[in-house]
Short mmCIF file of C-alpha atoms in Angstrom, two decimals:
data_model
loop_
_atom_site.label_atom_id
_atom_site.label_comp_id
_atom_site.label_asym_id
_atom_site.label_seq_id
_atom_site.Cartn_x
_atom_site.Cartn_y
_atom_site.Cartn_z
CA MET A 1445 13.01 78.79 21.49
CA GLN A 1446 13.48 75.79 18.68
CA ARG A 1447 10.40 73.61 18.73
CA THR A 1448 11.57 70.13 18.63
CA ALA A 1449 9.90 67.46 16.34
CA PRO A 1450 6.84 64.85 17.23
CA ASP A 1451 8.38 61.00 17.45
CA PRO A 1452 7.62 59.03 15.43
CA GLN A 1453 4.58 56.89 15.06
CA ARG A 1454 5.79 53.55 16.70
CA GLU A 1455 4.72 50.03 14.59
CA PRO A 1456 2.45 48.71 15.94
CA ASP A 1457 3.01 44.82 18.24
CA PRO A 1458 2.18 41.79 16.21
CA ALA A 1459 -0.94 40.09 17.61
CA PRO A 1460 0.94 36.93 19.57
CA PRO A 1461 1.13 33.86 18.73
CA ALA A 1462 -1.92 31.39 19.44
CA GLY A 1463 0.71 28.04 19.64
CA LEU A 1464 -0.76 24.35 19.78
CA PRO A 1465 -4.22 22.99 21.79
CA VAL A 1466 -3.38 22.28 25.51
CA LEU A 1467 -3.17 18.97 26.31
CA PRO A 1468 -5.77 17.32 27.77
CA GLU A 1469 -3.76 16.05 30.40
CA LEU A 1470 -2.37 19.56 31.75
CA ALA A 1471 -5.76 21.38 31.58
CA ALA A 1472 -6.74 17.59 33.74
CA HIS A 1473 -4.18 18.63 36.65
CA LEU A 1474 -4.71 22.70 36.24
CA ALA A 1475 -8.55 22.14 36.60
CA ALA A 1476 -7.78 19.73 39.65
CA ALA A 1477 -5.40 22.28 41.19
CA ALA A 1478 -8.21 25.14 40.62
CA GLY A 1479 -9.14 25.46 44.60
CA ARG A 1480 -5.71 25.74 45.52
CA THR A 1481 -5.87 29.87 47.15
CA ALA A 1482 -2.23 29.79 48.15
CA PRO A 1483 0.68 31.28 45.63
CA GLU A 1484 4.35 29.90 45.12
CA PRO A 1485 7.07 31.32 47.38
CA PRO A 1486 9.68 33.36 45.02
CA GLY A 1487 11.24 31.07 42.87
CA GLY A 1488 9.66 28.02 42.89
CA SER A 1489 8.38 25.43 45.83
CA ALA A 1490 10.71 22.36 46.27
CA PRO A 1491 8.57 20.38 44.40
CA LEU A 1492 8.98 22.67 41.41
CA ARG A 1493 12.96 22.83 41.70
CA THR A 1494 12.79 18.88 42.12
CA ALA A 1495 10.93 18.46 39.28
CA ALA A 1496 13.11 20.49 37.13
CA CYS A 1497 16.14 19.54 38.60
CA GLY A 1498 14.83 15.42 37.42
CA TYR A 1499 14.16 18.08 33.72
CA TRP A 1500 18.03 18.34 33.51
CA GLU A 1501 19.31 15.36 34.61
CA ARG A 1502 17.34 13.62 31.18
CA ARG A 1503 20.05 15.99 29.55
CA GLY A 1504 22.42 15.67 30.98
CA LEU A 1505 22.90 18.15 33.20
CA PHE A 1506 22.82 17.39 37.45
CA THR A 1507 21.34 20.09 39.42
CA PRO A 1508 20.62 20.22 42.90
CA PRO A 1509 16.90 21.48 43.73
CA ASP A 1510 19.44 24.62 45.45
CA ARG A 1511 20.06 25.49 42.17
CA VAL A 1512 17.16 26.09 40.51
CA LEU A 1513 14.77 28.96 40.43
CA ALA A 1514 11.37 28.74 38.43
CA ALA A 1515 9.69 32.25 37.68
CA PRO A 1516 6.20 33.50 36.18
CA GLY A 1517 8.46 33.66 32.55
CA ALA A 1518 12.19 33.41 31.61
CA ALA A 1519 11.99 37.37 30.39
CA ALA A 1520 11.36 38.10 34.15
CA LEU A 1521 14.62 35.55 35.16
CA LEU A 1522 16.63 37.27 33.20
CA LEU A 1523 15.75 40.86 34.11
CA ALA A 1524 16.45 39.42 37.32
CA LEU A 1525 20.05 38.09 36.09
CA TYR A 1526 21.01 41.96 34.58
CA ALA A 1527 19.98 43.20 37.92
CA ALA A 1528 22.55 41.33 39.36
CA VAL A 1529 25.09 41.29 37.64
CA ASP A 1530 26.25 45.06 37.14
CA GLY A 1531 27.27 45.99 34.07
CA ALA A 1532 27.10 46.11 30.24
CA VAL A 1533 25.07 43.05 28.61
CA LEU A 1534 26.57 41.33 24.68
CA LEU A 1535 24.31 39.92 22.67
CA THR A 1536 23.91 38.57 19.22
CA ARG A 1537 22.53 39.67 15.93
CA PRO A 1538 19.96 38.66 15.00
CA CYS A 1539 19.01 37.74 19.07
CA ALA A 1540 15.54 37.35 20.24
CA GLU A 1541 13.27 40.39 20.54
CA TRP A 1542 13.04 40.02 24.52
CA TYR A 1543 16.51 39.45 25.33
CA ALA A 1544 17.28 43.41 25.20
CA PRO A 1545 14.05 45.18 26.53
CA PRO A 1546 14.61 44.02 30.68
CA ALA A 1547 18.68 45.78 30.19
CA ARG A 1548 17.35 48.51 28.64
CA LEU A 1549 14.83 48.70 31.69
CA LEU A 1550 18.12 48.50 33.42
CA GLY A 1551 19.72 51.26 32.05
CA ARG A 1552 22.29 48.36 31.29
CA PRO A 1553 24.29 49.48 28.18
CA VAL A 1554 23.47 46.76 25.51
CA HIS A 1555 26.30 45.68 22.72
CA VAL A 1556 25.75 43.29 19.55
CA THR A 1557 28.08 41.26 17.65
CA PRO A 1558 26.90 39.75 14.86
CA VAL A 1559 26.46 35.85 13.96
CA PRO A 1560 28.34 34.47 11.92
CA ALA A 1561 27.13 32.91 7.87
CA GLU A 1562 26.84 29.52 9.41
CA SER A 1563 24.07 29.80 12.08
CA GLY A 1564 22.61 32.05 14.93
CA GLY A 1565 22.85 32.16 18.33
CA LEU A 1566 26.74 32.47 19.16
CA PRO A 1567 28.26 36.13 18.15
CA ASP A 1568 32.06 35.55 15.93
CA PRO A 1569 34.28 35.02 18.36
CA PHE A 1570 36.95 37.34 16.99
CA ALA A 1571 33.57 39.94 16.67
CA LEU A 1572 33.11 39.24 20.36
CA LEU A 1573 36.71 40.20 21.23
CA GLU A 1574 37.30 43.08 19.14
CA THR A 1575 33.10 43.93 20.90
CA VAL A 1576 34.91 43.26 24.11
CA ARG A 1577 37.32 45.52 24.04
CA ARG A 1578 36.04 48.19 22.10
CA ALA A 1579 32.97 48.24 24.75
CA ARG A 1580 35.79 49.25 27.95
CA MET A 1581 37.97 51.19 25.88
CA HIS A 1582 34.89 53.64 25.92
CA GLY A 1583 34.66 53.37 29.70
CA ASP A 1584 31.33 49.63 29.21
CA THR A 1585 32.49 46.82 31.74
CA PRO A 1586 30.96 43.90 29.67
CA ARG A 1587 29.37 41.77 32.49
CA VAL A 1588 26.70 39.22 30.87
CA LEU A 1589 26.74 37.44 27.15
CA VAL A 1590 23.56 36.57 26.28
CA LEU A 1591 23.83 32.92 23.76
CA SER A 1592 21.25 30.11 22.80
CA VAL A 1593 22.40 27.05 21.76
CA ALA A 1594 18.75 26.41 19.37
CA ASP A 1595 18.23 30.33 18.32
CA ASP A 1596 15.10 32.03 18.21
CA PRO A 1597 15.21 33.88 15.64
CA THR A 1598 16.85 31.49 12.82
CA GLY A 1599 16.06 28.94 13.78
CA THR A 1600 19.15 26.84 13.53
CA CYS A 1601 22.05 25.33 16.16
CA PRO A 1602 25.38 26.42 16.56
CA PRO A 1603 28.07 23.35 15.63
CA PRO A 1604 29.89 22.28 18.94
CA GLU A 1605 33.36 24.08 17.66
CA GLN A 1606 32.00 27.22 17.17
CA LEU A 1607 30.64 26.89 20.87
CA HIS A 1608 33.98 26.06 22.26
CA GLU A 1609 35.66 29.40 20.31
CA VAL A 1610 32.86 31.73 21.68
CA CYS A 1611 33.02 29.72 25.49
CA GLU A 1612 36.52 29.70 25.99
CA ALA A 1613 36.60 33.42 24.42
CA ALA A 1614 34.01 34.45 27.17
CA ALA A 1615 35.98 32.35 29.80
CA GLU A 1616 38.77 34.68 28.77
CA GLU A 1617 37.19 38.05 29.44
CA GLY A 1618 35.29 37.05 32.45
CA LEU A 1619 31.77 37.04 31.43
CA TRP A 1620 28.66 35.77 32.73
CA LEU A 1621 27.09 33.40 30.27
CA ILE A 1622 23.63 32.96 30.16
CA SER A 1623 22.74 29.79 28.27
CA ASP A 1624 18.82 30.02 26.58
CA GLU A 1625 18.21 26.04 25.89
CA SER A 1626 14.19 26.98 25.17
CA ARG A 1627 14.07 24.90 22.53
CA ARG A 1628 16.41 22.34 22.32
CA ASP A 1629 14.04 20.11 22.56
CA LEU A 1630 12.15 20.82 19.58
CA LEU A 1631 14.89 19.78 16.61
CA HIS A 1632 12.94 18.56 13.60
CA ASP A 1633 15.81 16.08 12.98
CA PRO A 1634 17.15 14.67 15.63
CA HIS A 1635 20.15 12.63 14.48
CA ASP A 1636 20.59 16.08 12.37
CA THR A 1637 21.86 17.85 14.43
CA VAL A 1638 24.03 18.05 18.44
CA VAL A 1639 22.45 20.42 20.61
CA LEU A 1640 24.99 20.68 23.25
CA SER A 1641 25.07 23.52 26.57
CA PRO A 1642 27.83 25.93 27.11
CA ALA A 1643 27.04 24.43 30.96
CA GLU A 1644 28.97 21.14 29.96
CA MET A 1645 31.83 23.24 29.21
CA LEU A 1646 31.35 25.54 31.56
CA PRO A 1647 30.08 24.23 34.69
CA GLY A 1648 31.13 27.13 36.89
CA GLU A 1649 29.91 30.36 34.46
CA VAL A 1650 26.74 29.63 32.71
CA VAL A 1651 23.40 30.24 33.52
CA VAL A 1652 20.29 28.17 31.67
CA LEU A 1653 17.50 29.76 31.04
CA THR A 1654 14.63 27.80 30.24
CA ASP A 1655 11.22 29.20 28.84
CA LEU A 1656 8.67 26.11 29.21
CA ARG A 1657 6.10 27.78 26.86
CA ALA A 1658 8.41 26.95 23.65
CA ALA A 1659 8.16 22.91 24.01
CA LEU A 1660 6.14 22.24 27.47
CA LEU A 1661 3.36 23.96 28.01
CA PRO A 1662 0.55 26.20 26.48
CA VAL A 1663 2.28 29.82 25.64
CA SER A 1664 -0.49 31.30 27.69
CA TRP A 1665 0.81 29.77 30.37
CA PRO A 1666 4.19 32.00 31.61
CA VAL A 1667 6.70 29.72 33.44
CA GLY A 1668 10.60 30.47 33.49
CA LEU A 1669 13.60 27.94 34.99
CA ALA A 1670 17.07 29.05 35.42
CA ARG A 1671 20.02 27.08 36.89
CA PHE A 1672 23.13 28.42 38.38
CA PRO A 1673 26.16 27.17 38.27
CA GLY A 1674 27.25 25.09 41.43
CA THR A 1675 30.07 27.32 42.67
CA ARG A 1676 30.53 30.18 45.26
CA ARG A 1677 29.69 32.91 42.57
CA GLY A 1678 27.08 30.74 41.54
CA ALA A 1679 25.41 30.58 44.96
CA VAL A 1680 25.65 34.42 45.84
CA LEU A 1681 24.13 35.43 41.88
CA ARG A 1682 21.14 32.96 42.61
CA ASP A 1683 20.91 34.75 46.65
CA ALA A 1684 20.90 38.28 44.64
CA VAL A 1685 18.58 36.37 41.06
CA LEU A 1686 16.07 35.40 44.16
CA GLN A 1687 16.24 38.35 46.10
CA THR A 1688 14.93 40.80 43.49
CA LEU A 1689 12.59 38.18 42.58
CA ALA A 1690 10.89 38.64 46.16
CA ARG A 1691 11.03 42.06 45.52
CA LEU A 1692 8.77 41.85 42.27
CA HIS A 1693 5.61 40.25 44.19
CA SER A 1694 5.15 38.29 41.02
CA PRO A 1695 4.93 34.32 42.16
CA LEU A 1696 3.23 31.50 40.12
CA PRO A 1697 -0.09 30.14 41.22
CA GLY A 1698 -0.69 27.70 42.79
CA PRO A 1699 -3.09 25.81 40.66
CA LEU A 1700 -0.67 26.24 37.54
CA ALA A 1701 2.41 25.06 39.29
CA GLY A 1702 1.35 21.75 40.23
CA ALA A 1703 0.37 21.53 36.43
CA VAL A 1704 3.91 22.34 35.33
CA THR A 1705 5.50 20.14 38.20
CA HIS A 1706 3.47 17.53 35.76
CA ALA A 1707 4.17 18.76 32.47
CA LEU A 1708 8.25 18.19 34.05
CA GLY A 1709 8.92 15.18 35.20
CA GLU A 1710 7.49 14.65 30.91
CA PRO A 1711 4.66 11.78 31.26
CA ASP A 1712 3.71 10.08 27.75
CA ALA A 1713 1.58 12.55 26.58
CA VAL A 1714 3.36 15.78 27.55
CA ARG A 1715 6.89 13.60 24.97
CA GLU A 1716 5.03 12.66 22.32
CA ARG A 1717 3.52 15.65 22.19
CA THR A 1718 6.55 17.27 21.97
CA ALA A 1719 8.07 15.18 19.55
CA VAL A 1720 5.16 15.78 17.17
CA ALA A 1721 5.39 19.76 17.45
CA ALA A 1722 9.08 19.26 16.37
CA ARG A 1723 8.31 17.01 13.19
CA VAL A 1724 5.54 19.50 12.37
CA TYR A 1725 7.12 22.59 12.99
CA GLY A 1726 10.50 20.83 10.65
CA ALA A 1727 7.94 20.03 7.79
CA LEU A 1728 5.98 23.96 7.94
CA THR A 1729 9.88 25.78 8.44
CA GLY A 1730 11.05 23.75 5.32
CA ALA A 1731 8.19 25.21 3.56
CA LEU A 1732 8.80 28.69 4.11
CA HIS A 1733 12.38 27.88 3.07
CA ARG A 1734 12.04 26.21 0.09
CA ALA A 1735 9.08 29.57 -0.69
CA LEU A 1736 11.88 31.69 0.96
CA ALA A 1737 15.15 30.57 -1.80
CA GLY A 1738 12.69 30.15 -4.88
CA ALA A 1739 11.69 33.87 -4.62
CA GLY A 1740 15.52 34.72 -4.18
CA ALA A 1741 16.07 35.65 -0.64
CA LEU A 1742 18.72 34.61 1.34
CA CYS A 1743 17.83 32.03 4.90
CA ARG A 1744 19.35 29.50 6.85
CA PRO A 1745 18.15 26.14 6.40
CA PRO A 1746 16.16 25.84 9.88
CA HIS A 1747 16.95 22.71 12.03
CA ALA A 1748 15.36 23.45 15.34
CA GLY A 1749 12.10 25.51 16.60
CA SER A 1750 9.40 27.38 14.78
CA HIS A 1751 11.00 30.17 13.23
CA LEU A 1752 13.45 31.23 10.39
CA TYR A 1753 14.88 34.32 9.49
CA ALA A 1754 15.48 35.03 5.60
CA ASP A 1755 16.76 38.32 4.29
CA LEU A 1756 15.92 39.36 1.34
CA GLU A 1757 18.52 42.14 0.31
CA PRO A 1758 19.17 40.08 -2.89
CA LEU A 1759 15.16 42.20 -4.30
CA ARG A 1760 16.12 44.67 -2.85
CA ARG A 1761 15.53 47.21 -6.01
CA PRO A 1762 12.24 45.80 -6.49
CA LEU A 1763 11.31 46.41 -3.27
CA GLY A 1764 12.23 49.19 -3.32
CA ASP A 1765 10.27 49.94 -6.16
CA ARG A 1766 7.23 49.60 -4.18
CA GLY A 1767 8.32 51.36 -0.82
CA ILE A 1768 9.70 48.87 0.52
CA VAL A 1769 13.41 50.12 1.96
CA GLY A 1770 13.54 48.81 5.62
CA SER A 1771 12.29 46.07 8.17
CA ALA A 1772 9.05 46.97 10.04
CA ALA A 1773 7.43 48.11 5.55
CA LEU A 1774 8.65 44.56 5.20
CA GLU A 1775 6.89 42.92 8.12
CA ARG A 1776 3.51 45.11 6.86
CA GLU A 1777 3.33 42.49 3.83
CA LEU A 1778 4.52 39.86 5.09
CA ALA A 1779 1.77 39.81 8.20
CA PRO A 1780 -0.43 37.12 7.74
CA TRP A 1781 2.60 34.89 8.95
CA ALA A 1782 3.75 35.66 11.88
CA ALA A 1783 6.33 38.25 10.35
CA ARG A 1784 8.83 40.26 12.60
CA GLY A 1785 10.83 42.58 11.62
CA GLY A 1786 14.55 42.79 12.22
CA HIS A 1787 14.73 46.07 14.08
CA ARG A 1788 12.90 43.92 16.90
CA PHE A 1789 15.78 40.95 17.35
CA GLU A 1790 18.76 44.59 17.46
CA ASP A 1791 18.94 43.97 13.74
CA ASP A 1792 19.70 47.17 11.13
CA PRO A 1793 15.69 49.22 11.05
CA GLU A 1794 17.15 49.32 7.24
CA ALA A 1795 18.39 46.16 6.26
CA LEU A 1796 15.35 43.92 5.30
CA ARG A 1797 15.35 40.76 7.30
CA VAL A 1798 12.08 39.28 8.41
CA ARG A 1799 11.74 37.27 10.87
CA LEU A 1800 8.42 34.16 9.22
CA GLY A 1801 7.32 31.36 11.90
CA VAL A 1802 5.03 28.19 11.53
CA ASP A 1803 1.87 29.89 13.36
CA GLY A 1804 0.54 31.55 9.91
CA LEU A 1805 0.58 28.07 8.82
CA LEU A 1806 -1.22 26.07 11.22
CA GLY A 1807 -5.09 26.90 10.78
CA ALA A 1808 -6.44 30.46 12.06
CA ASP A 1809 -8.54 27.98 15.35
CA MET A 1810 -8.01 25.14 17.53
CA ALA A 1811 -9.87 23.00 15.44
CA LEU A 1812 -6.95 23.16 11.73
CA ARG A 1813 -4.30 23.05 14.90
CA GLN A 1814 -4.66 20.12 16.47
CA ARG A 1815 -5.46 18.77 12.70
CA THR A 1816 -2.02 19.59 11.59
CA LEU A 1817 -0.69 17.94 14.17
CA ASP A 1818 -2.50 14.55 13.94
CA ALA A 1819 -1.85 14.55 10.28
CA ALA A 1820 1.05 12.08 9.12
CA ASP A 1821 1.95 14.58 6.92
CA PRO A 1822 0.92 18.60 7.15
CA LEU A 1823 2.06 19.45 3.75
CA THR A 1824 -0.73 17.63 2.30
CA LEU A 1825 -3.52 20.03 4.22
CA PRO A 1826 -5.01 22.13 2.05
CA HIS A 1827 -5.10 25.79 4.58
CA VAL A 1828 -1.31 24.72 4.48
CA ARG A 1829 -1.29 24.39 0.81
CA ALA A 1830 -3.36 27.50 0.41
CA GLY A 1831 -0.66 29.71 3.23
CA VAL A 1832 2.65 28.26 1.36
CA ARG A 1833 0.88 28.77 -2.12
CA ASP A 1834 -0.02 32.80 -1.05
CA LEU A 1835 3.51 33.09 0.05
CA GLU A 1836 4.83 32.06 -2.60
CA ARG A 1837 2.56 33.91 -4.58
CA THR A 1838 3.26 37.74 -2.45
CA LEU A 1839 7.36 37.02 -2.26
CA ALA A 1840 6.65 36.74 -6.51
CA ALA A 1841 4.81 39.88 -6.52
CA LEU A 1842 7.22 42.11 -4.18
CA GLY A 1843 10.36 40.63 -5.94
CA GLY A 1844 8.54 42.07 -9.84
CA ALA A 1845 7.40 38.19 -10.51
CA GLN A 1846 11.05 37.44 -11.68
CA GLY A 1847 11.86 34.97 -8.71
CA ARG A 1848 15.64 34.45 -8.65
CA PRO A 1849 18.01 37.14 -7.18
CA HIS A 1850 20.00 39.36 -8.99
CA ARG A 1851 23.75 38.33 -9.02
CA ALA A 1852 26.55 39.57 -10.18
CA LYS A 1853 28.40 39.21 -13.84
CA GLY A 1854 30.11 35.96 -14.20
CA VAL A 1855 28.82 34.37 -11.27
CA ALA A 1856 26.33 31.07 -12.23
CA ARG A 1857 23.11 30.81 -9.57
CA ALA A 1858 21.72 28.04 -8.17
CA GLY A 1859 22.06 25.39 -10.66
CA GLU A 1860 23.87 26.32 -13.59
CA ALA A 1861 26.90 25.70 -14.04
CA PRO A 1862 29.37 28.35 -13.15
CA ALA A 1863 31.40 29.91 -16.42
CA ALA A 1864 35.36 29.09 -16.98
CA GLY A 1865 37.32 31.71 -14.39
CA ALA A 1866 34.74 32.66 -12.04
CA PRO A 1867 34.77 31.98 -8.66
CA THR A 1868 32.43 29.83 -6.51
CA ARG A 1869 31.72 29.52 -2.81
CA CYS A 1870 33.90 26.34 -2.09
CA GLY A 1871 31.43 23.26 -0.90
CA ALA A 1872 31.99 22.95 3.11
CA GLY A 1873 29.95 20.13 4.87
CA ARG A 1874 27.65 19.34 2.49
CA GLY A 1875 28.69 18.66 -1.04
CA GLY A 1876 29.86 21.48 -3.30
CA GLY A 1877 27.64 24.60 -4.13
CA ARG A 1878 27.42 25.81 -7.53
CA GLY A 1879 26.46 29.70 -6.50
CA PRO A 1880 26.00 32.17 -4.63
CA LEU A 1881 22.60 31.21 -3.58
CA SER A 1882 22.65 27.11 -3.64
CA ARG A 1883 23.93 26.41 -0.15
CA TRP A 1884 25.10 29.71 1.00
CA PRO A 1885 24.33 28.98 4.81
CA GLN A 1886 26.25 25.41 5.23
CA GLN A 1887 29.18 26.47 3.52
CA CYS A 1888 32.67 28.88 3.96
CA PRO A 1889 31.44 32.49 4.51
CA GLY A 1890 34.87 33.66 3.48
CA GLN A 1891 36.56 30.62 0.82
CA TRP A 1892 36.29 30.08 -2.07
CA ARG A 1893 37.28 27.76 -4.81
CA GLU A 1894 38.17 27.54 -8.23
CA ALA A 1895 35.71 26.76 -10.68
CA GLY A 1896 35.88 23.45 -12.29
CA ALA A 1897 37.45 22.13 -9.19
CA ALA A 1898 35.88 19.03 -7.89
CA PRO A 1899 33.30 18.99 -5.32
CA GLY A 1900 36.15 17.29 -2.88
CA ALA A 1901 38.71 19.41 -3.56
CA ARG A 1902 40.34 21.69 -1.28
CA ARG A 1903 41.90 24.30 -4.35
CA CYS A 1904 39.95 26.64 -2.35
CA VAL A 1905 42.11 30.78 -1.65
CA THR A 1906 40.96 33.35 0.90
CA ARG A 1907 39.19 35.84 -0.23
CA PRO A 1908 36.58 37.28 3.19
CA ARG A 1909 34.02 38.71 2.38
CA PRO A 1910 32.91 41.90 4.63
CA GLY A 1911 30.06 41.49 7.46
CA SER A 1912 30.75 37.27 7.31
CA GLY A 1913 33.22 37.11 10.89
CA PHE A 1914 34.94 34.45 10.12
CA GLY A 1915 35.04 30.69 9.90
CA SER A 1916 36.88 27.98 8.28
CA CYS A 1917 36.59 26.24 5.18
CA SER A 1918 35.68 22.08 5.88
CA ASP A 1919 37.04 19.42 3.38
CA PRO A 1920 33.70 17.95 1.59
CA VAL A 1921 34.55 14.50 2.00
CA THR A 1922 35.16 14.10 6.13
CA GLY A 1923 33.17 17.31 6.69
CA LYS A 1924 36.62 18.31 9.67
CA PRO A 1925 38.60 21.48 9.15
CA GLU A 1926 40.80 22.38 6.64
CA SER A 1927 43.18 22.83 9.65
CA SER A 1928 46.87 20.78 10.61
CA SER A 1929 45.40 19.98 14.19
CA SER A 1930 42.61 17.86 14.78
CA SER A 1931 40.86 20.82 17.44
CA PRO A 1932 40.20 24.08 16.58
CA PRO A 1933 42.90 27.34 17.51
CA SER A 1934 41.47 29.12 20.18
CA PRO A 1935 40.99 32.76 18.59
CA ALA A 1936 43.28 34.26 20.96
CA SER A 1937 46.15 32.35 19.50
CA ARG A 1938 44.94 33.07 16.00
CA SER A 1939 44.01 36.67 16.71
CA ALA A 1940 48.67 36.88 16.55
CA SER A 1941 49.07 34.64 13.31
CA PHE A 1942 45.78 34.56 11.87
CA PRO A 1943 45.20 38.14 9.92
CA VAL A 1944 42.03 40.35 11.17
CA SER A 1945 39.24 40.96 9.37
CA PHE A 1946 36.89 42.99 10.99
CA PRO A 1947 32.90 42.79 10.72
CA ALA A 1948 31.47 45.40 8.43
CA PHE A 1949 29.62 46.86 11.87
CA LEU A 1950 33.59 48.00 12.82
CA PRO A 1951 34.29 52.22 11.53
CA VAL A 1952 36.09 52.14 8.53
CA SER A 1953 39.20 53.93 10.63
CA SER A 1954 38.74 51.03 12.74
CA ARG A 1955 39.12 47.37 11.33
CA VAL A 1956 43.31 48.15 11.05
CA LEU A 1957 43.57 47.77 14.58
CA PRO A 1958 44.19 44.09 16.36
CA VAL A 1959 42.80 42.15 18.45
CA PRO A 1960 45.15 42.69 21.30
CA PRO A 1961 46.14 39.83 22.80
CA PRO A 1962 45.39 38.05 26.29
CA SER A 1963 48.42 39.10 28.78
CA SER A 1964 47.11 42.69 26.94
CA ARG A 1965 43.37 42.89 28.64
CA ALA A 1966 41.75 43.29 31.67
CA HIS A 1967 40.75 39.89 33.05
CA ARG A 1968 37.74 39.35 35.65
CA GLY A 1969 39.52 36.85 38.04
CA PRO A 1970 41.11 33.38 36.16
CA PRO A 1971 39.87 32.66 33.41
CA ALA A 1972 37.60 29.01 33.55
CA ARG A 1973 38.41 25.25 32.46
CA LEU A 1974 37.14 24.42 29.47
CA VAL A 1975 35.93 20.65 29.88
CA THR A 1976 35.01 18.47 27.33
CA PRO A 1977 31.59 16.83 27.14
CA VAL A 1978 31.50 13.33 27.44
CA PRO A 1979 28.79 11.18 26.83
CA HIS A 1980 26.57 10.57 28.96
CA SER A 1981 25.40 7.18 31.33
CA GLY A 1982 22.51 5.66 33.14
CA SER A 1983 19.14 6.75 32.17
CA ALA A 1984 20.32 9.79 30.76
CA ARG A 1985 18.84 11.00 27.14
CA PRO A 1986 20.43 12.97 24.84
CA SER A 1987 20.57 16.66 24.13
CA ASN A 1988 17.53 16.57 22.44
CA GLY A 1989 15.53 14.96 24.77
CA ALA A 1990 14.62 11.64 22.09
CA PRO A 1991 15.52 7.94 23.87
CA ARG A 1992 18.90 6.33 23.25
#
C-alpha cells in the first residue's frame, strides 16, 4: 500500500483589523441596553428592520420591512442565501474572501470569472456568458452571481455601463444577483465616482447585502442586512432564508440590536464619522498606491473603502531571486501593511498579487487611530509617514532597488516619450497614456494607439491583450465609447458579430468556440426587464450617502 503524502502546512491567517475607535454615542446606547436579556427574533425585530428600510430609502431603494432580514454578520446571510438557492455559485476573480467559503461549506460548485482591467467587483460580461455555458456543459447549474458595486479587495467602483451589461447578461441566463454594497458609503471623492445599485436595474432579481461593520459600526459588532425583491420569487427566497437563519439558532444579541437600530437612523455623529473615515481612507490608500506604482507594481487607483489590490508580476524576476514565487510568500513579506495574498480572494496562488489595507497606517493603538481621524491631513502625521516610507523601502529592496518595472523593448516607461512607431496604450477617459504603466488601470485594456498621435486622436487599432477580457476604447475628450450608438450594445447581440477573444483562464483548445446565441442557451424563465434608473426625488440622498 502506498503511503500518502502529508497535508501541506496551512498558512496562518493574518491578524484581523482593529478598525476605528468606537463612537461614544454608539457605546452609550449599547451600555444603556446592557440589561436586556431577550434575544432578537430570527431575521431581526420590527424596529431594526424598519430602521433598515429608512437606511435604504435614503439611498434610493424603497423597501418595506417585510423584505428585510438581519443576521449576526453578512457571511451568515450569504450562507443562508446559498442554502436557499440550490445550484452553482459564480464569483469574480478576485472577490472578497468571505464569498466562497459558505458555498464550499454547503458543497456548492464555485466558478470564478475574471474582472476587466478597468475595475473589480463585476465579471467581464462575455467571460460570464462563457463561464455559464461551460458550467452547464459540465453538468452544473449556475444560479447565483455575487458582485460588488464598491469592491473589496480592489477598492474600485465599476462604471454604470459595465454594470448594465453584466445585469443584462445575468438576466438572460436566469441568475440571481447578490449585490454586496457594504462599502458604497466610503467613496473617497463623492464627486468622482458614481455608485449604482443593480437593484435599480433589475428590481425583481437582485438581493442587496450589506455588512454594517464596513461603515456604520465597529468591526467587532457583526451585523448584516439583506434586502429582497418585492416579487413572489423574492418572497419565497426570503422565507427560505429566514428558515435557515432560524435553524442556525444564532440571533442578534438584544443590546447590540438597540445600538444598531440607532446607527441605522444615521444621526449626525454617525454620518460625520462615515465621512471622516472615507476621507482618511482615501488619503491613506492613495499613499499606498503611489508607493506601489513607484516600485513598478500594477495597481488600480482606489476609489472606495480601505483596501487596494496590487499585481507585482513585473517584479517577478527580482522577487524570484529572493524565493518569493507566490502570493503566500508575498503576504508574509508585506504583513506590516495588512497584506493578504491573492490566494485568499480566489486568485491564482502562483500569481504575485496581494491586497494591502490602511490598517497598518492608522496606528498601533486607538489613541493614534483617533489622532489620524482628527488630522486635517493624515499624511503629515509621523507614524503615517514612517509607515509609507518603510513600505517604499521594502518594495525597493524586494524589487532589487530598481523602482521601475520591466518593459518590452521599444515601449516607453511612464513619463518617457515613446519611440517612433512604438505602440502605446490609448488614453481612455483621463488623457493619453505614455507607457504601459502610466495610466494602466484607467485605460482601454485591449486597444492601442499609434505612437505620436495626439491625446485626443481616435487612432486605435485592435490588439487584444490576453486575460484582459473585453473593453471599448473611449474618446479622451468626451469620455464616451467609440461606437455609432449612444448606448453600449448587449453582450448577446455583440457575440454574433464581434470576434470572440477569450480570457486567459480558458484552455487554449477551447478559445475558438463562439458564445452561443441567446436562443440556444437554457433559460430559467423569461428574462427580466432592465429598468433605467431615474434621479431620486424628495428627500432621498444620492447613492454616495451625501446630502444633495
